């Protein structure tokens, strides 16, 4: 055994008074880790120290799945540089055309600013980052190369999204995307609002799917468009996901236009998203009518995730890099209150991993799972979620990612 994590509390069931759940039962446990995976789970009363293994005492803290940052931009942050509010921009195009010169003029490198964002997020439990990276003629592969170097130096997991923010067709970025794909370091191809930006959403999306299939990667598209533009884009993504047999490999970030489907079409679209395992990723905007109907989507079985997105960049001066804060905002907007619902909400920031299922049966961790988790003095998942519990230590594949000590 490479590592034993001892004296950790695992939730085993809900505590109840009648039908009301008010907490969870826990069991003091030892977790054995080998080759980055959970190899043994034994009650502390039965555990015996093995020679040669590293032992970390969990000090009777609760063990929870590590958090996953599903949407960030490690190449865009201005953290660590002198304060500047967002500059005025009359349009989306003006915003992104002025962004690159502004970022390139900053006194810190891409890697230094990206590291500052990582350092901001780690204390809140993140052990995996999905980062979009600008790829267009203005950046060539400079940003991609810098971020691939940065994440290679980190102990956490990462997924990199090739992001032609200036429009895949509009900026003729396809050849740069292919060049980046050839490195084998990308997991997804992205894009943004092909209906309004590329002015030919069908060609733009088909090209994206063709590049993804050729490069053996998934798709994670920014979609802010509303009304007909948003609806048409969602429907075409559903159609292409079927055509290219990419079930489970496609995500839509933001997806504001899902609000604009009505009646039977709304039901059909939401069910199609679930059936094709098209994931929805939200940064939990608070603008009225903007946030997608996330609870309704989940009722259909759609996989929903949360990401921080902007953290002090050219688009927003706000953001604290806390997935816990984003999750708490979700809880408030959607009035999540019960022990069971608070517990299940953790899955929005863990790729669906939750210690107890809706009925209170233990379902995590299991032998064979990747050893990705965090330690917290919170009494239960619900308290950790609702009170934004302190993270004392986190692990990715058995390696310490963050320690508050």
CSV table of N, CA and C in Angstrom, one decimal, residues 133-148 175-177 179-181:
chain,number,residue,atom,x,y,z
A,133,UNK,N,-9.0,27.7,-23.2
A,133,UNK,CA,-7.8,28.4,-23.5
A,133,UNK,C,-8.0,29.0,-24.9
A,134,UNK,N,-7.8,30.4,-25.0
A,134,UNK,CA,-7.9,31.1,-26.2
A,134,UNK,C,-7.0,30.5,-27.3
A,135,UNK,N,-7.6,30.2,-28.4
A,135,UNK,CA,-6.8,29.9,-29.6
A,135,UNK,C,-7.4,30.6,-30.8
A,136,UNK,N,-6.7,31.6,-31.3
A,136,UNK,CA,-7.1,32.3,-32.5
A,136,UNK,C,-5.9,33.0,-33.1
A,137,UNK,N,-5.9,33.6,-34.2
A,137,UNK,CA,-4.7,34.2,-34.8
A,137,UNK,C,-4.0,35.2,-33.9
A,138,UNK,N,-4.8,35.9,-33.0
A,138,UNK,CA,-4.1,36.9,-32.1
A,138,UNK,C,-3.3,36.2,-31.1
A,139,UNK,N,-3.6,35.0,-30.7
A,139,UNK,CA,-2.8,34.3,-29.7
A,139,UNK,C,-1.9,33.2,-30.3
A,140,UNK,N,-2.3,32.7,-31.5
A,140,UNK,CA,-1.7,31.5,-32.0
A,140,UNK,C,-1.8,30.4,-31.0
A,141,UNK,N,-0.7,29.8,-30.6
A,141,UNK,CA,-0.7,28.8,-29.6
A,141,UNK,C,0.0,29.2,-28.3
A,142,UNK,N,0.3,30.5,-28.2
A,142,UNK,CA,1.0,31.0,-27.1
A,142,UNK,C,0.3,30.7,-25.7
A,143,UNK,N,-0.9,31.0,-25.7
A,143,UNK,CA,-1.7,30.8,-24.4
A,143,UNK,C,-1.8,29.3,-24.1
A,144,UNK,N,-2.1,28.5,-25.2
A,144,UNK,CA,-2.2,27.1,-25.0
A,144,UNK,C,-0.9,26.5,-24.5
A,145,UNK,N,0.3,26.9,-25.1
A,145,UNK,CA,1.6,26.4,-24.7
A,145,UNK,C,1.8,26.7,-23.2
A,146,UNK,N,1.5,28.0,-22.8
A,146,UNK,CA,1.8,28.4,-21.5
A,146,UNK,C,0.9,27.6,-20.5
A,147,UNK,N,-0.3,27.4,-20.8
A,147,UNK,CA,-1.2,26.7,-19.8
A,147,UNK,C,-0.9,25.2,-19.8
A,148,UNK,N,-0.5,24.6,-20.9
A,148,UNK,CA,-0.1,23.2,-20.8
A,148,UNK,C,1.1,23.0,-20.0
A,175,UNK,N,-7.3,25.6,-38.4
A,175,UNK,CA,-5.9,25.1,-38.6
A,175,UNK,C,-5.1,25.1,-37.3
A,176,UNK,N,-5.4,26.2,-36.5
A,176,UNK,CA,-4.7,26.3,-35.2
A,176,UNK,C,-5.3,25.3,-34.2
A,177,UNK,N,-6.6,25.0,-34.3
A,177,UNK,CA,-7.2,24.0,-33.5
A,177,UNK,C,-6.6,22.6,-33.8
A,179,UNK,N,-3.6,22.0,-35.1
A,179,UNK,CA,-2.3,22.0,-34.6
A,179,UNK,C,-2.2,21.7,-33.1
A,180,UNK,N,-3.1,22.3,-32.3
A,180,UNK,CA,-3.2,22.1,-30.9
A,180,UNK,C,-3.6,20.7,-30.6
A,181,UNK,N,-4.6,20.2,-31.4
A,181,UNK,CA,-5.0,18.8,-31.2
A,181,UNK,C,-3.9,17.8,-31.4
